[in-house]
């Protein structure tokens, strides 16, 4: 239900199911007076001219009056600034029943001295903004409620608390103001099904009825929201390579002995490590395989000793490298929130909003240069809590925008103050005098004229019109941006040997050197012809090329539409 309730929530002003409305009774006679306390002193007797009180939803309540200060005492107007002010209305009916009603509580803000007439004209305020400014963030959260996101607004610390409170109110169909007694409160914009007060025939002062209809151009019925939510995706990819010398036909010492018969150059540890880094990867877990054995007296059983002055030459190599990179993922949301009439292009009156949310992470900054570890794959540094908070705040703000745009019609009338006692900005009023209307009270203006002896209150109600039913403002699921895992790379590296014209074992001609071929290249120790070309001694790894879709920005898109219903408050002219 919309009427009397916030969107997806409970009523702010309580249930009206068991409450009977109070009906203003016409044809009554009253005597009235005011009680004015300034700084705790009763200055009622010094009031002159008129007293005005103006309280409106979402704004500071103000009051104005004039005091006659008799001669004999010096007047220091600045001493009056900041003094507490309270105004009470006291009336007696023909039955002798006395009724008191607090009309205003605040502080004297701006005194002005009229030396000719010895009048101190006083302007007062209930200090709504200043009082909120003096609250801490937790107190404002408890008072105002609503949704708020640090991704949409500046940090609350070190800036205006009033601005912070207004930011929270952007997501609520409600206003923050003060009661006649000066208490801070938040009141719903929705009129209750059962009014608190009814003003029937004969309760409206003749000629005071005013109806201000809302123009079409201000009735926003569609809010389009575009949101970009960006976060880093951490990738790690591993690739392994294996290489054996072609004459390392067996393992261990037997393989060494087979190589020793026709020895060749071999890769060094530094060459292998450089090859891994040259492939754009970092070495994982060191180098495994088989190195030439240390010096031995007769390793092959042929009576020939083996003297090894190098401990970094490899006959077989198993090595793994890994690379890390950061891919940017952007989720793009197109959210459309509409009130009745906002679905069709011909009748749409659009407002737009947008936001860009980015998850920054020191871990992502350090990721490419960090030491690989763990399993390969991807890890998203998304913050679901922040995504939910920001999108929910935007959706609730859009709904509030639509609701605010459909309560611009105002019905105002004047009535004797005695008939309006008890009416507050929290109440729902119904008018049944020349016009039938029901709406939430948005403004109360008291005018007390001592010369004319009149006490008149002007009441204004906001009338919502629209219809429709509201959808839950559920945050949409994130769009699909995942990618299939990269296949692990596993390469067996070839060997190119030069320095001879013919292979010493097979006798076949040695093929030309291919500089594009990965693996190990080197030369035989024994040369069969002085003109035989030697080839570069190097160890080269072929790294798997990562597809662009794994490195370029990954974009996912989603769209969602929501309907916001607007109550049809009573309005019959």
Coordinates of C-alpha atoms in Angstrom, one line a residue:
X1 CA 0.0 0.0 0.0
X2 CA 1.2 3.5 -0.8
X3 CA -1.3 5.6 1.0
X4 CA -0.1 6.1 4.5
X5 CA 3.1 4.1 4.0
X6 CA 6.6 4.6 2.7
X7 CA 7.6 2.6 -0.3
X8 CA 8.2 -1.0 0.8
X9 CA 7.9 0.0 4.4
X10 CA 5.6 0.8 7.3
X11 CA 3.7 4.0 7.9
X12 CA 5.7 6.8 9.5
X13 CA 2.8 8.2 11.5
X14 CA 1.3 5.0 12.7
X15 CA -1.9 3.1 11.8
X16 CA -5.1 5.0 11.4
X17 CA -7.4 1.9 11.5
X18 CA -8.8 2.6 15.0
X19 CA -8.6 6.4 15.0
X20 CA -11.7 8.6 14.5
X21 CA -11.1 12.0 12.8
X22 CA -11.7 15.2 14.8
X23 CA -14.3 17.4 13.1
X24 CA -14.1 21.2 13.4
X25 CA -17.3 22.5 14.9
X26 CA -18.5 25.8 13.5
X27 CA -20.6 28.4 15.2
X28 CA -18.6 28.6 18.4
X29 CA -17.5 31.8 20.1
X30 CA -14.1 32.0 21.9
X31 CA -12.0 34.6 23.7
X32 CA -8.3 34.2 23.1
X33 CA -5.0 35.5 24.2
X34 CA -1.3 34.7 23.7
X35 CA 1.4 33.9 26.2
X36 CA 4.9 34.9 25.1
X37 CA 7.9 33.8 27.0
X38 CA 11.3 35.3 26.0
X39 CA 14.3 33.9 27.8
X40 CA 11.9 32.5 30.4
X41 CA 10.3 35.9 31.1
X42 CA 6.6 36.5 30.4
X43 CA 6.5 39.5 28.0
X44 CA 2.9 39.0 26.9
X45 CA 1.8 42.4 28.2
X46 CA 4.4 44.1 26.0
X47 CA 3.2 42.5 22.8
X48 CA 1.7 45.0 20.3
X49 CA 0.5 45.0 16.8
X50 CA 0.4 41.4 15.5
X51 CA 2.1 38.0 15.9
X52 CA 2.9 35.7 13.0
X53 CA 3.9 32.1 13.1
X54 CA 4.9 30.2 9.9
X55 CA 5.7 26.5 9.9
X56 CA 6.2 24.5 6.7
X57 CA 7.4 21.0 6.1
X58 CA 11.1 20.7 5.4
X59 CA 11.9 24.2 6.5
X60 CA 12.7 26.1 9.7
X61 CA 9.7 27.4 11.5
X62 CA 9.7 31.2 11.9
X63 CA 7.8 33.7 14.0
X64 CA 7.6 37.5 14.2
X65 CA 6.3 40.0 16.8
X66 CA 6.9 43.4 18.3
X67 CA 7.5 44.3 21.9
X68 CA 6.9 47.7 23.4
X69 CA 9.8 48.6 25.7
X70 CA 8.8 51.5 28.1
X71 CA 11.3 54.3 28.7
X72 CA 13.6 54.2 31.7
X73 CA 15.8 51.3 30.9
X74 CA 18.5 51.1 28.2
X75 CA 17.8 48.9 25.2
X76 CA 20.7 46.7 23.9
X77 CA 19.2 44.8 20.9
X78 CA 22.1 42.4 20.6
X79 CA 21.5 41.1 24.1
X80 CA 18.2 39.7 22.8
X81 CA 19.8 37.6 20.1
X82 CA 19.6 33.9 20.9
X83 CA 17.0 34.1 23.7
X84 CA 14.5 31.3 23.8
X85 CA 11.0 32.1 22.6
X86 CA 7.7 30.2 23.1
X87 CA 4.3 31.3 22.0
X88 CA 1.1 29.6 23.4
X89 CA -2.4 30.2 22.3
X90 CA -5.0 30.2 25.1
X91 CA -8.7 30.3 24.4
X92 CA -11.9 30.0 26.4
X93 CA -15.2 28.9 24.9
X94 CA -18.7 29.9 26.1
X95 CA -18.8 27.0 28.4
X96 CA -15.7 28.3 30.2
X97 CA -13.4 25.6 29.1
X98 CA -9.9 26.8 28.6
X99 CA -7.7 25.3 26.0
X100 CA -3.9 25.9 25.6
X101 CA -2.0 25.1 22.5
X102 CA 1.7 25.6 21.9
X103 CA 2.1 27.4 18.5
X104 CA 5.8 28.0 18.4
X105 CA 9.1 27.2 20.1
X106 CA 12.4 28.7 18.9
X107 CA 15.0 31.4 19.5
X108 CA 15.1 35.1 18.8
X109 CA 17.3 35.5 15.7
X110 CA 17.1 39.1 14.5
X111 CA 15.9 42.0 16.6
X112 CA 15.4 45.4 15.1
X113 CA 15.0 48.5 17.3
X114 CA 12.5 51.3 16.4
X115 CA 13.6 54.2 18.6
X116 CA 10.7 56.5 17.6
X117 CA 7.9 54.1 18.8
X118 CA 10.2 52.2 21.2
X119 CA 9.4 48.9 19.5
X120 CA 11.7 45.9 19.4
X121 CA 10.7 44.0 16.3
X122 CA 11.7 40.3 16.7
X123 CA 12.3 37.7 14.0
X124 CA 12.6 34.1 15.4
X125 CA 13.6 30.7 14.1
X126 CA 13.4 27.2 15.5
X127 CA 17.0 26.7 14.3
X128 CA 16.3 23.6 12.3
X129 CA 19.4 23.7 10.2
X130 CA 21.7 24.8 13.1
X131 CA 20.3 22.0 15.4
X132 CA 20.9 19.4 12.7
X133 CA 24.4 20.9 12.1
X134 CA 25.2 20.2 15.8
X135 CA 24.3 16.5 15.6
X136 CA 26.8 13.7 14.9
X137 CA 26.4 11.4 12.0
X138 CA 25.0 8.5 14.0
X139 CA 22.3 10.7 15.5
X140 CA 21.3 12.0 12.0
X141 CA 21.2 8.4 10.8
X142 CA 18.9 7.4 13.6
X143 CA 16.7 10.5 13.1
X144 CA 16.5 10.7 9.3
X145 CA 17.0 7.1 8.2
X146 CA 16.9 6.7 4.4
X147 CA 19.6 5.4 2.2
X148 CA 23.1 6.8 1.7
X149 CA 26.2 5.7 -0.2
X150 CA 29.7 6.9 0.1
X151 CA 30.1 6.2 -3.6
X152 CA 27.4 8.8 -4.5
X153 CA 28.2 11.5 -2.0
X154 CA 31.2 13.1 -0.4
X155 CA 32.4 11.6 2.9
X156 CA 30.3 12.8 5.8
X157 CA 33.2 13.7 8.0
X158 CA 34.4 17.3 7.8
X159 CA 31.4 18.8 6.0
X160 CA 27.9 20.1 6.6
X161 CA 25.7 17.8 8.7
X162 CA 22.7 19.6 7.3
X163 CA 23.8 18.7 3.8
X164 CA 24.3 15.1 4.9
X165 CA 20.8 15.0 6.4
X166 CA 19.3 16.3 3.1
X167 CA 21.2 13.6 1.2
X168 CA 19.6 11.0 3.3
X169 CA 16.2 12.6 2.8
X170 CA 16.6 12.3 -1.0
X171 CA 15.7 8.6 -0.6
X172 CA 12.6 9.2 1.6
X173 CA 9.2 10.6 0.7
X174 CA 9.3 12.6 3.9
X175 CA 10.3 15.9 5.4
X176 CA 12.5 17.0 8.4
X177 CA 11.1 19.8 10.5
X178 CA 10.3 20.7 14.1
X179 CA 7.1 20.3 16.1
X180 CA 5.4 23.3 17.7
X181 CA 7.3 22.3 20.9
X182 CA 10.6 22.3 19.0
X183 CA 11.2 18.6 18.7
X184 CA 13.0 17.4 15.6
X185 CA 11.0 14.8 13.6
X186 CA 10.6 13.2 10.2
X187 CA 7.1 13.2 8.7
X188 CA 5.8 11.2 5.8
X189 CA 4.4 12.9 2.7
X190 CA 1.5 10.4 2.4
X191 CA -2.0 11.3 3.5
X192 CA -3.7 8.8 5.8
X193 CA -6.8 7.0 4.5
X194 CA -8.7 8.3 7.6
X195 CA -8.0 12.1 8.1
X196 CA -7.0 13.4 11.5
X197 CA -9.1 16.5 11.1
X198 CA -12.2 17.3 9.0
X199 CA -13.2 20.9 8.1
X200 CA -16.8 20.8 7.0
X201 CA -19.2 23.4 5.8
X202 CA -18.9 26.8 7.5
X203 CA -15.4 26.3 8.8
X204 CA -13.6 28.1 6.0
X205 CA -13.4 31.9 6.2
X206 CA -15.2 33.4 3.2
X207 CA -13.0 34.1 0.2
X208 CA -9.9 32.4 1.7
X209 CA -10.0 29.2 -0.3
X210 CA -7.1 28.9 -2.8
X211 CA -6.3 26.0 -5.1
X212 CA -2.9 25.9 -6.8
X213 CA -2.8 23.2 -9.4
X214 CA 0.5 21.7 -10.4
X215 CA 1.5 22.4 -14.0
X216 CA 2.2 19.5 -16.3
X217 CA 5.8 20.4 -16.9
X218 CA 6.8 19.9 -13.3
X219 CA 5.2 16.4 -13.1
X220 CA 8.2 14.2 -13.7
X221 CA 7.0 10.7 -14.4
X222 CA 10.2 9.0 -15.6
X223 CA 13.7 8.9 -14.1
X224 CA 16.4 7.3 -16.1
X225 CA 19.5 6.2 -14.2
X226 CA 22.8 5.2 -15.8
X227 CA 25.4 3.6 -13.5
X228 CA 28.8 2.4 -14.2
X229 CA 30.3 0.0 -11.6
X230 CA 33.9 -0.7 -12.2
X231 CA 36.2 -3.1 -10.3
X232 CA 39.5 -5.0 -10.9
X233 CA 39.7 -8.6 -11.8
X234 CA 42.9 -10.3 -10.8
X235 CA 44.3 -12.9 -13.2
X236 CA 47.0 -15.5 -12.7
X237 CA 48.1 -17.8 -15.6
X238 CA 50.7 -20.5 -15.3
X239 CA 52.6 -22.3 -18.1
X240 CA 55.1 -25.1 -17.8
X241 CA 57.9 -26.2 -20.1
X242 CA 60.0 -29.3 -20.3
X243 CA 63.2 -29.9 -22.2
X244 CA 65.7 -32.8 -22.6
X245 CA 68.9 -32.9 -24.5
X246 CA 68.3 -35.3 -27.5
X247 CA 71.2 -37.5 -26.3
X248 CA 70.0 -37.7 -22.7
X249 CA 68.3 -41.0 -23.6
X250 CA 68.1 -42.3 -20.1
X251 CA 67.9 -40.7 -16.7
X252 CA 70.6 -39.8 -14.2
X253 CA 74.1 -41.0 -14.8
X254 CA 73.3 -43.3 -17.7
X255 CA 71.8 -40.4 -19.6
X256 CA 74.8 -38.3 -18.7
X257 CA 77.1 -40.9 -20.0
X258 CA 75.2 -41.1 -23.3
X259 CA 75.5 -37.3 -23.7
X260 CA 79.2 -37.4 -22.8
X261 CA 80.1 -39.5 -25.8
X262 CA 79.2 -36.6 -28.1
X263 CA 79.0 -33.6 -25.8
X264 CA 77.4 -30.3 -26.6
X265 CA 76.8 -26.9 -25.1
X266 CA 74.1 -26.9 -22.4
X267 CA 71.7 -24.3 -21.0
X268 CA 72.7 -22.6 -17.7
X269 CA 70.6 -21.8 -14.8
X270 CA 70.8 -18.1 -15.6
X271 CA 69.7 -18.7 -19.2
X272 CA 66.7 -20.6 -18.1
X273 CA 65.7 -18.0 -15.5
X274 CA 66.2 -15.2 -18.1
X275 CA 64.0 -17.2 -20.6
X276 CA 61.2 -17.3 -18.1
X277 CA 61.4 -13.5 -17.5
X278 CA 61.8 -12.9 -21.2
X279 CA 58.5 -14.6 -21.8
X280 CA 56.9 -12.1 -19.5
X281 CA 56.5 -14.5 -16.6
X282 CA 57.8 -15.1 -13.2
X283 CA 59.6 -18.3 -12.1
X284 CA 57.4 -20.5 -9.9
X285 CA 59.0 -23.0 -7.6
X286 CA 62.5 -23.0 -9.0
X287 CA 64.0 -25.2 -11.8
X288 CA 63.6 -28.9 -11.7
X289 CA 65.3 -31.5 -13.9
X290 CA 68.9 -33.0 -14.1
X291 CA 72.1 -31.1 -13.9
X292 CA 75.5 -32.4 -15.0
X293 CA 76.9 -34.4 -12.1
X294 CA 79.8 -33.1 -10.0
X295 CA 83.4 -34.2 -10.5
X296 CA 83.6 -38.0 -10.3
X297 CA 86.5 -40.5 -10.7
X298 CA 84.8 -43.0 -13.1
X299 CA 81.1 -42.2 -13.5
X300 CA 80.5 -44.2 -16.7
X301 CA 82.6 -47.2 -15.8
X302 CA 85.0 -46.7 -18.8
X303 CA 88.0 -45.6 -16.7
X304 CA 87.6 -42.0 -17.6
X305 CA 87.3 -39.5 -14.8
X306 CA 84.8 -36.6 -15.0
X307 CA 85.8 -33.2 -13.9
X308 CA 83.1 -30.6 -13.7
X309 CA 83.9 -27.0 -12.9
X310 CA 80.3 -25.8 -13.4
X311 CA 77.3 -26.7 -11.4
X312 CA 74.7 -24.8 -13.4
X313 CA 74.5 -26.8 -16.7
X314 CA 71.3 -28.8 -17.3
X315 CA 70.7 -31.9 -19.3
X316 CA 66.9 -31.9 -18.6
X317 CA 64.7 -29.0 -17.5
X318 CA 61.3 -28.7 -16.0
X319 CA 60.2 -25.2 -15.3
X320 CA 57.0 -23.3 -14.6
X321 CA 56.3 -19.6 -15.0
X322 CA 53.3 -17.5 -14.1
X323 CA 52.1 -14.1 -15.1
X324 CA 49.7 -11.8 -13.2
X325 CA 47.6 -9.0 -14.7
X326 CA 44.6 -6.9 -13.8
X327 CA 41.6 -6.7 -16.0
X328 CA 39.0 -3.9 -15.5
X329 CA 35.4 -5.1 -15.3
X330 CA 32.6 -2.6 -15.8
X331 CA 29.0 -3.4 -15.1
X332 CA 26.7 -0.9 -16.8
X333 CA 23.2 -0.5 -15.4
X334 CA 20.3 1.2 -17.1
X335 CA 17.5 1.6 -14.6
X336 CA 14.2 3.2 -15.5
X337 CA 11.7 4.2 -12.7
X338 CA 8.3 5.4 -13.9
X339 CA 5.1 6.8 -12.5
X340 CA 1.8 6.4 -14.4
X341 CA 2.3 8.1 -17.8
X342 CA 6.0 7.6 -17.8
X343 CA 6.0 4.4 -19.7
X344 CA 4.9 5.9 -23.0
X345 CA 7.2 8.1 -24.9
X346 CA 4.4 10.5 -25.9
X347 CA 3.6 11.3 -22.3
X348 CA 7.0 11.0 -20.7
X349 CA 8.5 13.8 -18.7
X350 CA 12.0 12.7 -17.9
X351 CA 14.6 13.4 -15.3
X352 CA 18.0 11.8 -15.5
X353 CA 20.6 10.7 -13.0
X354 CA 23.9 8.9 -13.3
X355 CA 26.7 7.6 -11.2
X356 CA 30.2 6.2 -11.6
X357 CA 31.4 3.8 -8.9
X358 CA 34.9 2.5 -8.9
X359 CA 36.5 0.0 -6.5
X360 CA 40.1 1.0 -5.8
X361 CA 42.4 -1.6 -4.3
X362 CA 46.0 -1.5 -3.3
X363 CA 46.1 -5.2 -3.9
X364 CA 45.2 -4.6 -7.5
X365 CA 47.9 -2.0 -7.8
X366 CA 50.5 -4.5 -6.4
X367 CA 49.2 -7.5 -8.2
X368 CA 51.2 -7.5 -11.5
X369 CA 54.5 -7.3 -9.8
X370 CA 53.7 -9.6 -6.9
X371 CA 55.1 -13.1 -6.5
X372 CA 52.8 -15.7 -8.1
X373 CA 51.3 -18.3 -5.8
X374 CA 48.2 -20.4 -5.3
X375 CA 46.0 -21.6 -8.1
X376 CA 45.7 -20.0 -11.5
X377 CA 42.4 -18.3 -12.5
X378 CA 40.6 -15.1 -11.8
X379 CA 39.5 -13.3 -8.6
X380 CA 37.1 -10.3 -8.7
X381 CA 37.6 -7.5 -6.2
X382 CA 34.0 -6.5 -6.4
X383 CA 32.3 -5.1 -3.3
X384 CA 28.7 -6.4 -3.3
X385 CA 27.8 -4.3 -0.3
X386 CA 28.8 -1.1 -2.0
X387 CA 27.1 -2.1 -5.2
X388 CA 23.9 -2.8 -3.4
X389 CA 24.0 0.3 -1.3
X390 CA 24.7 2.6 -4.2
X391 CA 22.0 1.2 -6.6
X392 CA 19.4 1.0 -3.8
X393 CA 20.1 4.6 -2.9
X394 CA 19.7 5.7 -6.5
X395 CA 16.4 3.7 -6.9
X396 CA 14.9 5.1 -3.7
X397 CA 16.0 8.5 -4.7
X398 CA 14.3 8.2 -8.1
X399 CA 11.1 7.0 -6.5
X400 CA 11.2 10.0 -4.1
X401 CA 11.7 12.3 -7.1
X402 CA 8.6 10.9 -8.8
X403 CA 6.5 11.1 -5.6
X404 CA 7.6 14.7 -5.0
X405 CA 6.8 15.6 -8.5
X406 CA 3.2 14.5 -8.0
X407 CA 2.4 16.4 -4.9
X408 CA 2.6 19.9 -6.3
X409 CA -1.1 20.6 -6.1
X410 CA -1.9 22.6 -2.9
X411 CA -5.2 23.5 -1.4
X412 CA -5.2 26.3 1.2
X413 CA -7.9 27.8 3.4
X414 CA -8.2 30.1 6.4
X415 CA -10.1 29.1 9.5
X416 CA -10.3 30.5 13.1
X417 CA -7.4 29.4 15.0
X418 CA -9.6 27.7 17.6
X419 CA -10.8 25.3 14.9
X420 CA -7.2 24.4 14.0
X421 CA -5.9 23.7 17.5
X422 CA -4.0 20.4 17.5
X423 CA -3.4 20.5 13.7
X424 CA 0.3 19.8 12.9
X425 CA 2.4 19.1 9.9
X426 CA 2.2 15.4 10.6
X427 CA -1.6 15.3 10.1
X428 CA -4.0 14.4 7.3
X429 CA -6.7 17.0 6.7
X430 CA -10.0 16.8 4.8
X431 CA -11.9 19.8 3.6
X432 CA -15.6 19.6 2.8
X433 CA -16.5 23.2 2.3
X434 CA -17.0 24.3 -1.3
X435 CA -14.2 21.9 -2.2
X436 CA -13.7 18.3 -1.2
X437 CA -10.0 17.6 -0.7
X438 CA -7.9 15.3 1.4
X439 CA -4.1 15.6 1.8
X440 CA -1.2 15.8 4.1
X441 CA -0.7 19.1 5.9
X442 CA 2.3 20.9 4.4
X443 CA 2.1 24.4 5.9
X444 CA 0.5 26.2 8.9
X445 CA 0.5 30.0 9.2
X446 CA -1.0 31.7 12.3
X447 CA -1.8 35.4 12.2
X448 CA -2.8 37.0 15.5
X449 CA -3.9 40.7 15.2
X450 CA -4.5 42.5 18.5
X451 CA -6.0 45.5 16.9
X452 CA -8.6 43.6 15.0
X453 CA -9.0 41.0 17.6
X454 CA -8.6 38.2 15.1
X455 CA -6.8 34.8 15.4
X456 CA -6.7 33.2 11.9
X457 CA -4.8 30.1 10.8
X458 CA -4.1 29.3 7.2
X459 CA -3.8 25.6 6.5
X460 CA -2.3 24.1 3.3
X461 CA -2.4 20.5 2.2
X462 CA -0.5 18.7 -0.5
X463 CA -2.7 16.6 -2.8
X464 CA -1.2 13.7 -4.6
X465 CA -2.7 12.4 -7.8
X466 CA -1.4 9.7 -10.1
X467 CA -2.5 6.1 -9.4
X468 CA -0.7 2.9 -10.2
X469 CA 0.9 0.2 -8.1
X470 CA 4.5 0.2 -6.9
X471 CA 7.1 -2.5 -7.7
X472 CA 9.6 -3.6 -5.1
X473 CA 12.8 -1.5 -5.6
X474 CA 15.0 -4.6 -5.7
X475 CA 18.6 -4.1 -6.8
X476 CA 19.1 -6.0 -10.1
X477 CA 21.6 -8.9 -10.3
X478 CA 25.0 -8.1 -11.6
X479 CA 25.4 -8.8 -15.4
X480 CA 27.4 -11.8 -16.5
X481 CA 31.0 -10.9 -17.0
X482 CA 32.7 -14.2 -16.3
X483 CA 35.1 -15.9 -18.7
X484 CA 36.0 -19.5 -19.1
X485 CA 39.3 -20.5 -17.4
X486 CA 42.3 -20.3 -19.5
X487 CA 43.8 -23.7 -20.6
X488 CA 47.0 -24.4 -18.8
X489 CA 50.1 -24.2 -21.1
X490 CA 52.4 -27.3 -21.2
X491 CA 55.1 -27.2 -23.8
X492 CA 57.9 -29.7 -24.8
X493 CA 60.7 -27.7 -26.1
X494 CA 62.9 -28.7 -29.1
X495 CA 66.7 -28.6 -29.5
X496 CA 68.8 -27.1 -32.3
X497 CA 72.5 -28.1 -32.4
X498 CA 75.1 -26.6 -34.8
X499 CA 78.9 -26.3 -35.2
X500 CA 79.0 -29.3 -37.5
X501 CA 77.9 -30.1 -41.0
X502 CA 76.7 -33.6 -40.2
X503 CA 75.1 -35.2 -37.2
X504 CA 77.9 -37.2 -35.4
X505 CA 75.6 -40.2 -34.7
X506 CA 73.1 -40.4 -37.6
X507 CA 75.4 -38.9 -40.2
X508 CA 72.6 -36.8 -41.6
X509 CA 73.1 -33.2 -42.6
X510 CA 72.3 -30.7 -39.8
X511 CA 69.3 -28.5 -40.8
X512 CA 69.7 -24.7 -40.9
X513 CA 69.2 -22.8 -37.8
X514 CA 65.7 -21.5 -37.2
X515 CA 65.8 -18.3 -35.1
X516 CA 62.0 -18.3 -34.6
X517 CA 62.0 -21.7 -32.9
X518 CA 61.8 -21.8 -29.1
X519 CA 63.8 -24.2 -27.0
X520 CA 67.6 -24.7 -26.6
X521 CA 70.1 -24.0 -29.3
X522 CA 73.9 -24.6 -29.0
X523 CA 76.8 -26.4 -30.7
X524 CA 78.5 -29.7 -30.6
X525 CA 81.9 -29.8 -28.9
X526 CA 83.6 -31.7 -31.7
X527 CA 83.6 -30.0 -35.1
X528 CA 83.7 -32.1 -38.3
X529 CA 84.5 -29.2 -40.6
X530 CA 86.1 -25.8 -40.0
X531 CA 83.6 -24.1 -42.2
X532 CA 80.6 -25.4 -40.2
X533 CA 78.5 -22.5 -38.8
X534 CA 78.1 -22.1 -35.1
X535 CA 74.6 -21.1 -33.9
X536 CA 73.7 -18.9 -31.0
X537 CA 73.7 -20.6 -27.6
X538 CA 70.4 -19.6 -26.1
X539 CA 67.3 -20.9 -24.2
X540 CA 64.0 -19.4 -25.4
X541 CA 60.5 -20.1 -24.1
X542 CA 57.3 -19.6 -26.1
X543 CA 54.7 -18.0 -23.9
X544 CA 51.0 -18.6 -24.7
X545 CA 49.4 -15.5 -26.0
X546 CA 46.5 -14.4 -23.8
X547 CA 43.4 -13.6 -25.8
X548 CA 42.4 -9.9 -25.8
X549 CA 39.1 -10.6 -24.1
X550 CA 41.0 -11.6 -21.0
X551 CA 43.0 -8.4 -20.8
X552 CA 40.8 -5.7 -22.3
X553 CA 38.1 -4.1 -20.3
X554 CA 35.2 -6.5 -19.7
X555 CA 31.8 -4.9 -20.0
X556 CA 28.5 -6.3 -18.9
X557 CA 25.2 -4.6 -19.3
X558 CA 21.8 -5.0 -17.6
X559 CA 18.6 -3.1 -17.6
X560 CA 15.7 -3.0 -15.2
X561 CA 12.4 -1.1 -15.0
X562 CA 10.3 -0.2 -11.9
X563 CA 6.9 1.3 -11.4
X564 CA 6.1 3.7 -8.7
X565 CA 2.4 4.2 -7.8
X566 CA 1.1 7.6 -6.7
X567 CA -1.9 7.8 -4.3
X568 CA -5.0 9.4 -5.7
X569 CA -5.9 11.8 -2.9
X570 CA -9.4 13.3 -2.8
X571 CA -9.8 16.4 -4.9
X572 CA -13.2 17.5 -6.2
X573 CA -13.9 21.1 -7.1

